Amino acid sequence: MTYRIEVDADLCSGYGNCVVAAPDVFDLDPGTNLAIVKPGRPLLADDAALREAEADCPARAIRLTRR
Ligand code: SF4
């Protein structure tokens, strides 16, 4: 399965759980301390860590849309 990956900056609180779960996909912006999808990372991925990151986000800020 592939997904479009989005982080809702209005919901993200910078907890960083997503970075721990999927460090290849997510990073914290040093300026805002909010999660971003790493530059250059394809927006489509089939990755168990990605789904774990979504589940671990306490703010429900990560949206994975099935493609
Ligand atoms: S786990 Fe959720 S709230 Fe925390 S940094 Fe990632 S997207 Fe933001």
PDB file of N, CA and C and ligand atoms in Angstrom:
ATOM      1  N   MET A   1       0.834  -1.190   0.000  1.00  0.00           N
ATOM      2  CA  MET A   1       0.000   0.000   0.000  1.00  0.00           C
ATOM      3  C   MET A   1       0.875   1.248   0.000  1.00  0.00           C
ATOM      4  N   THR A   2       0.460   2.244  -0.719  1.00  0.00           N
ATOM      5  CA  THR A   2       1.200   3.501  -0.725  1.00  0.00           C
ATOM      6  C   THR A   2       0.322   4.602  -0.151  1.00  0.00           C
ATOM      7  N   TYR A   3       0.971   5.617   0.396  1.00  0.00           N
ATOM      8  CA  TYR A   3       0.259   6.691   1.082  1.00  0.00           C
ATOM      9  C   TYR A   3       0.808   8.053   0.677  1.00  0.00           C
ATOM     10  N   ARG A   4      -0.064   9.033   0.673  1.00  0.00           N
ATOM     11  CA  ARG A   4       0.361  10.413   0.644  1.00  0.00           C
ATOM     12  C   ARG A   4       0.537  10.831   2.106  1.00  0.00           C
ATOM     13  N   ILE A   5       1.682  11.454   2.425  1.00  0.00           N
ATOM     14  CA  ILE A   5       2.017  11.796   3.809  1.00  0.00           C
ATOM     15  C   ILE A   5       1.856  13.299   4.019  1.00  0.00           C
ATOM     16  N   GLU A   6       1.058  13.664   5.026  1.00  0.00           N
ATOM     17  CA  GLU A   6       0.893  15.088   5.351  1.00  0.00           C
ATOM     18  C   GLU A   6       0.977  15.279   6.858  1.00  0.00           C
ATOM     19  N   VAL A   7       1.571  16.399   7.278  1.00  0.00           N
ATOM     20  CA  VAL A   7       1.574  16.792   8.685  1.00  0.00           C
ATOM     21  C   VAL A   7       0.774  18.083   8.798  1.00  0.00           C
ATOM     22  N   ASP A   8      -0.243  18.069   9.672  1.00  0.00           N
ATOM     23  CA  ASP A   8      -1.057  19.267   9.898  1.00  0.00           C
ATOM     24  C   ASP A   8      -0.344  20.144  10.931  1.00  0.00           C
ATOM     25  N   ALA A   9       0.266  21.225  10.460  1.00  0.00           N
ATOM     26  CA  ALA A   9       1.046  22.095  11.341  1.00  0.00           C
ATOM     27  C   ALA A   9       0.176  22.761  12.400  1.00  0.00           C
ATOM     28  N   ASP A  10      -1.126  22.870  12.152  1.00  0.00           N
ATOM     29  CA  ASP A  10      -2.010  23.469  13.152  1.00  0.00           C
ATOM     30  C   ASP A  10      -2.252  22.523  14.330  1.00  0.00           C
ATOM     31  N   LEU A  11      -2.065  21.223  14.100  1.00  0.00           N
ATOM     32  CA  LEU A  11      -2.283  20.246  15.167  1.00  0.00           C
ATOM     33  C   LEU A  11      -0.979  19.800  15.821  1.00  0.00           C
ATOM     34  N   CYS A  12       0.104  19.779  15.055  1.00  0.00           N
ATOM     35  CA  CYS A  12       1.390  19.282  15.566  1.00  0.00           C
ATOM     36  C   CYS A  12       1.847  20.116  16.756  1.00  0.00           C
ATOM     37  N   SER A  13       2.299  19.404  17.807  1.00  0.00           N
ATOM     38  CA  SER A  13       2.812  20.076  19.004  1.00  0.00           C
ATOM     39  C   SER A  13       4.282  19.787  19.229  1.00  0.00           C
ATOM     40  N   GLY A  14       4.936  19.150  18.241  1.00  0.00           N
ATOM     41  CA  GLY A  14       6.380  18.943  18.325  1.00  0.00           C
ATOM     42  C   GLY A  14       6.821  17.894  19.316  1.00  0.00           C
ATOM     43  N   TYR A  15       5.958  16.930  19.618  1.00  0.00           N
ATOM     44  CA  TYR A  15       6.340  15.889  20.575  1.00  0.00           C
ATOM     45  C   TYR A  15       7.492  15.031  20.058  1.00  0.00           C
ATOM     46  N   GLY A  16       7.539  14.848  18.753  1.00  0.00           N
ATOM     47  CA  GLY A  16       8.656  14.111  18.161  1.00  0.00           C
ATOM     48  C   GLY A  16       8.460  12.610  18.085  1.00  0.00           C
ATOM     49  N   ASN A  17       7.315  12.095  18.501  1.00  0.00           N
ATOM     50  CA  ASN A  17       7.091  10.645  18.424  1.00  0.00           C
ATOM     51  C   ASN A  17       7.261  10.140  16.997  1.00  0.00           C
ATOM     52  N   CYS A  18       6.830  10.933  16.032  1.00  0.00           N
ATOM     53  CA  CYS A  18       6.915  10.511  14.634  1.00  0.00           C
ATOM     54  C   CYS A  18       8.363  10.375  14.181  1.00  0.00           C
ATOM     55  N   VAL A  19       9.223  11.234  14.682  1.00  0.00           N
ATOM     56  CA  VAL A  19      10.638  11.181  14.317  1.00  0.00           C
ATOM     57  C   VAL A  19      11.275   9.915  14.887  1.00  0.00           C
ATOM     58  N   VAL A  20      10.859   9.541  16.096  1.00  0.00           N
ATOM     59  CA  VAL A  20      11.371   8.309  16.709  1.00  0.00           C
ATOM     60  C   VAL A  20      10.879   7.095  15.932  1.00  0.00           C
ATOM     61  N   ALA A  21       9.604   7.108  15.538  1.00  0.00           N
ATOM     62  CA  ALA A  21       9.005   5.948  14.865  1.00  0.00           C
ATOM     63  C   ALA A  21       9.497   5.798  13.425  1.00  0.00           C
ATOM     64  N   ALA A  22       9.674   6.916  12.734  1.00  0.00           N
ATOM     65  CA  ALA A  22      10.048   6.862  11.311  1.00  0.00           C
ATOM     66  C   ALA A  22      11.069   7.961  11.005  1.00  0.00           C
ATOM     67  N   PRO A  23      12.307   7.787  11.482  1.00  0.00           N
ATOM     68  CA  PRO A  23      13.318   8.844  11.313  1.00  0.00           C
ATOM     69  C   PRO A  23      13.724   9.081   9.863  1.00  0.00           C
ATOM     70  N   ASP A  24      13.446   8.132   8.988  1.00  0.00           N
ATOM     71  CA  ASP A  24      13.771   8.341   7.570  1.00  0.00           C
ATOM     72  C   ASP A  24      12.763   9.246   6.878  1.00  0.00           C
ATOM     73  N   VAL A  25      11.602   9.409   7.498  1.00  0.00           N
ATOM     74  CA  VAL A  25      10.520  10.162   6.863  1.00  0.00           C
ATOM     75  C   VAL A  25      10.324  11.538   7.498  1.00  0.00           C
ATOM     76  N   PHE A  26      10.339  11.574   8.848  1.00  0.00           N
ATOM     77  CA  PHE A  26       9.988  12.809   9.554  1.00  0.00           C
ATOM     78  C   PHE A  26      11.210  13.434  10.215  1.00  0.00           C
ATOM     79  N   ASP A  27      11.145  14.740  10.370  1.00  0.00           N
ATOM     80  CA  ASP A  27      12.155  15.487  11.113  1.00  0.00           C
ATOM     81  C   ASP A  27      11.434  16.626  11.814  1.00  0.00           C
ATOM     82  N   LEU A  28      12.100  17.226  12.798  1.00  0.00           N
ATOM     83  CA  LEU A  28      11.542  18.426  13.432  1.00  0.00           C
ATOM     84  C   LEU A  28      12.225  19.645  12.827  1.00  0.00           C
ATOM     85  N   ASP A  29      11.425  20.594  12.367  1.00  0.00           N
ATOM     86  CA  ASP A  29      11.976  21.829  11.812  1.00  0.00           C
ATOM     87  C   ASP A  29      12.666  22.590  12.947  1.00  0.00           C
ATOM     88  N   PRO A  30      13.962  22.914  12.796  1.00  0.00           N
ATOM     89  CA  PRO A  30      14.666  23.582  13.892  1.00  0.00           C
ATOM     90  C   PRO A  30      14.120  24.977  14.188  1.00  0.00           C
ATOM     91  N   GLY A  31      13.450  25.578  13.224  1.00  0.00           N
ATOM     92  CA  GLY A  31      12.914  26.916  13.438  1.00  0.00           C
ATOM     93  C   GLY A  31      11.591  26.911  14.186  1.00  0.00           C
ATOM     94  N   THR A  32      10.717  25.965  13.827  1.00  0.00           N
ATOM     95  CA  THR A  32       9.375  25.942  14.423  1.00  0.00           C
ATOM     96  C   THR A  32       9.209  24.830  15.447  1.00  0.00           C
ATOM     97  N   ASN A  33      10.122  23.847  15.452  1.00  0.00           N
ATOM     98  CA  ASN A  33      10.021  22.644  16.284  1.00  0.00           C
ATOM     99  C   ASN A  33       8.772  21.832  15.970  1.00  0.00           C
ATOM    100  N   LEU A  34       8.255  21.976  14.758  1.00  0.00           N
ATOM    101  CA  LEU A  34       7.121  21.168  14.319  1.00  0.00           C
ATOM    102  C   LEU A  34       7.607  20.136  13.315  1.00  0.00           C
ATOM    103  N   ALA A  35       6.865  19.039  13.213  1.00  0.00           N
ATOM    104  CA  ALA A  35       7.267  17.956  12.327  1.00  0.00           C
ATOM    105  C   ALA A  35       7.130  18.356  10.860  1.00  0.00           C
ATOM    106  N   ILE A  36       8.071  17.885  10.078  1.00  0.00           N
ATOM    107  CA  ILE A  36       8.029  18.052   8.627  1.00  0.00           C
ATOM    108  C   ILE A  36       8.348  16.709   7.979  1.00  0.00           C
ATOM    109  N   VAL A  37       7.876  16.530   6.759  1.00  0.00           N
ATOM    110  CA  VAL A  37       8.323  15.390   5.964  1.00  0.00           C
ATOM    111  C   VAL A  37       9.671  15.787   5.384  1.00  0.00           C
ATOM    112  N   LYS A  38      10.668  14.934   5.566  1.00  0.00           N
ATOM    113  CA  LYS A  38      12.027  15.279   5.158  1.00  0.00           C
ATOM    114  C   LYS A  38      12.086  15.685   3.685  1.00  0.00           C
ATOM    115  N   PRO A  39      12.818  16.738   3.386  1.00  0.00           N
ATOM    116  CA  PRO A  39      12.974  17.157   1.994  1.00  0.00           C
ATOM    117  C   PRO A  39      13.566  16.031   1.158  1.00  0.00           C
ATOM    118  N   GLY A  40      13.021  15.877  -0.017  1.00  0.00           N
ATOM    119  CA  GLY A  40      13.525  14.846  -0.914  1.00  0.00           C
ATOM    120  C   GLY A  40      12.902  13.494  -0.692  1.00  0.00           C
ATOM    121  N   ARG A  41      12.163  13.381   0.426  1.00  0.00           N
ATOM    122  CA  ARG A  41      11.514  12.104   0.700  1.00  0.00           C
ATOM    123  C   ARG A  41      10.266  11.997  -0.173  1.00  0.00           C
ATOM    124  N   PRO A  42      10.122  10.943  -0.916  1.00  0.00           N
ATOM    125  CA  PRO A  42       8.915  10.795  -1.719  1.00  0.00           C
ATOM    126  C   PRO A  42       7.666  10.835  -0.840  1.00  0.00           C
ATOM    127  N   LEU A  43       6.618  11.418  -1.350  1.00  0.00           N
ATOM    128  CA  LEU A  43       5.384  11.501  -0.574  1.00  0.00           C
ATOM    129  C   LEU A  43       4.588  10.212  -0.636  1.00  0.00           C
ATOM    130  N   LEU A  44       5.095   9.248  -1.350  1.00  0.00           N
ATOM    131  CA  LEU A  44       4.450   7.946  -1.375  1.00  0.00           C
ATOM    132  C   LEU A  44       5.389   6.926  -0.754  1.00  0.00           C
ATOM    133  N   ALA A  45       4.880   6.149   0.158  1.00  0.00           N
ATOM    134  CA  ALA A  45       5.722   5.153   0.798  1.00  0.00           C
ATOM    135  C   ALA A  45       4.874   3.991   1.268  1.00  0.00           C
ATOM    136  N   ASP A  46       5.479   2.838   1.334  1.00  0.00           N
ATOM    137  CA  ASP A  46       4.822   1.667   1.891  1.00  0.00           C
ATOM    138  C   ASP A  46       5.719   1.200   3.022  1.00  0.00           C
ATOM    139  N   ASP A  47       5.392   1.571   4.242  1.00  0.00           N
ATOM    140  CA  ASP A  47       6.352   1.456   5.309  1.00  0.00           C
ATOM    141  C   ASP A  47       5.611   1.269   6.629  1.00  0.00           C
ATOM    142  N   ALA A  48       5.885   0.158   7.328  1.00  0.00           N
ATOM    143  CA  ALA A  48       5.217  -0.087   8.605  1.00  0.00           C
ATOM    144  C   ALA A  48       5.552   1.005   9.607  1.00  0.00           C
ATOM    145  N   ALA A  49       6.789   1.530   9.547  1.00  0.00           N
ATOM    146  CA  ALA A  49       7.189   2.595  10.470  1.00  0.00           C
ATOM    147  C   ALA A  49       6.336   3.841  10.267  1.00  0.00           C
ATOM    148  N   LEU A  50       5.926   4.062   9.037  1.00  0.00           N
ATOM    149  CA  LEU A  50       5.094   5.223   8.737  1.00  0.00           C
ATOM    150  C   LEU A  50       3.739   5.109   9.439  1.00  0.00           C
ATOM    151  N   ARG A  51       3.158   3.942   9.379  1.00  0.00           N
ATOM    152  CA  ARG A  51       1.860   3.739  10.034  1.00  0.00           C
ATOM    153  C   ARG A  51       2.010   3.784  11.565  1.00  0.00           C
ATOM    154  N   GLU A  52       3.161   3.335  12.059  1.00  0.00           N
ATOM    155  CA  GLU A  52       3.427   3.433  13.494  1.00  0.00           C
ATOM    156  C   GLU A  52       3.522   4.899  13.915  1.00  0.00           C
ATOM    157  N   ALA A  53       4.172   5.714  13.086  1.00  0.00           N
ATOM    158  CA  ALA A  53       4.299   7.140  13.386  1.00  0.00           C
ATOM    159  C   ALA A  53       2.925   7.796  13.461  1.00  0.00           C
ATOM    160  N   GLU A  54       2.060   7.440  12.545  1.00  0.00           N
ATOM    161  CA  GLU A  54       0.703   7.995  12.560  1.00  0.00           C
ATOM    162  C   GLU A  54      -0.016   7.602  13.852  1.00  0.00           C
ATOM    163  N   ALA A  55       0.105   6.331  14.225  1.00  0.00           N
ATOM    164  CA  ALA A  55      -0.586   5.839  15.414  1.00  0.00           C
ATOM    165  C   ALA A  55      -0.018   6.450  16.688  1.00  0.00           C
ATOM    166  N   ASP A  56       1.283   6.762  16.697  1.00  0.00           N
ATOM    167  CA  ASP A  56       1.939   7.270  17.904  1.00  0.00           C
ATOM    168  C   ASP A  56       1.785   8.772  18.084  1.00  0.00           C
ATOM    169  N   CYS A  57       1.253   9.473  17.099  1.00  0.00           N
ATOM    170  CA  CYS A  57       1.138  10.931  17.213  1.00  0.00           C
ATOM    171  C   CYS A  57      -0.006  11.286  18.159  1.00  0.00           C
ATOM    172  N   PRO A  58       0.293  11.853  19.325  1.00  0.00           N
ATOM    173  CA  PRO A  58      -0.766  12.161  20.282  1.00  0.00           C
ATOM    174  C   PRO A  58      -1.690  13.279  19.814  1.00  0.00           C
ATOM    175  N   ALA A  59      -1.230  14.066  18.850  1.00  0.00           N
ATOM    176  CA  ALA A  59      -2.033  15.193  18.362  1.00  0.00           C
ATOM    177  C   ALA A  59      -2.849  14.830  17.122  1.00  0.00           C
ATOM    178  N   ARG A  60      -2.682  13.594  16.645  1.00  0.00           N
ATOM    179  CA  ARG A  60      -3.370  13.167  15.415  1.00  0.00           C
ATOM    180  C   ARG A  60      -3.073  14.129  14.258  1.00  0.00           C
ATOM    181  N   ALA A  61      -1.813  14.539  14.170  1.00  0.00           N
ATOM    182  CA  ALA A  61      -1.421  15.535  13.170  1.00  0.00           C
ATOM    183  C   ALA A  61      -0.948  14.917  11.857  1.00  0.00           C
ATOM    184  N   ILE A  62      -0.723  13.596  11.866  1.00  0.00           N
ATOM    185  CA  ILE A  62      -0.214  12.937  10.661  1.00  0.00           C
ATOM    186  C   ILE A  62      -1.374  12.334   9.894  1.00  0.00           C
ATOM    187  N   ARG A  63      -1.436  12.665   8.628  1.00  0.00           N
ATOM    188  CA  ARG A  63      -2.495  12.113   7.771  1.00  0.00           C
ATOM    189  C   ARG A  63      -1.851  11.266   6.686  1.00  0.00           C
ATOM    190  N   LEU A  64      -2.273  10.028   6.633  1.00  0.00           N
ATOM    191  CA  LEU A  64      -1.843   9.121   5.568  1.00  0.00           C
ATOM    192  C   LEU A  64      -3.064   8.858   4.700  1.00  0.00           C
ATOM    193  N   THR A  65      -2.964   9.230   3.452  1.00  0.00           N
ATOM    194  CA  THR A  65      -4.077   9.029   2.532  1.00  0.00           C
ATOM    195  C   THR A  65      -3.704   7.912   1.576  1.00  0.00           C
ATOM    196  N   ARG A  66      -4.496   6.874   1.584  1.00  0.00           N
ATOM    197  CA  ARG A  66      -4.237   5.747   0.683  1.00  0.00           C
ATOM    198  C   ARG A  66      -4.313   6.197  -0.759  1.00  0.00           C
ATOM    199  N   ARG A  67      -3.371   5.700  -1.552  1.00  0.00           N
ATOM    200  CA  ARG A  67      -3.357   6.044  -2.967  1.00  0.00           C
ATOM    201  C   ARG A  67      -3.688   4.814  -3.778  1.00  0.00           C
TER     202      ARG A  67
HETATM  203  S1  SF4 B   1       4.240  12.965  16.719  1.00  0.00           S
HETATM  204 FE1  SF4 B   1       2.621  14.338  15.945  1.00  0.00          FE
HETATM  205  S2  SF4 B   1       2.647  16.101  17.323  1.00  0.00           S
HETATM  206 FE2  SF4 B   1       4.578  15.005  17.562  1.00  0.00          FE
HETATM  207  S3  SF4 B   1       6.016  15.992  16.189  1.00  0.00           S
HETATM  208 FE3  SF4 B   1       5.132  14.257  15.110  1.00  0.00          FE
HETATM  209  S4  SF4 B   1       3.381  15.119  13.994  1.00  0.00           S
HETATM  210 FE4  SF4 B   1       3.949  16.593  15.568  1.00  0.00          FE
END
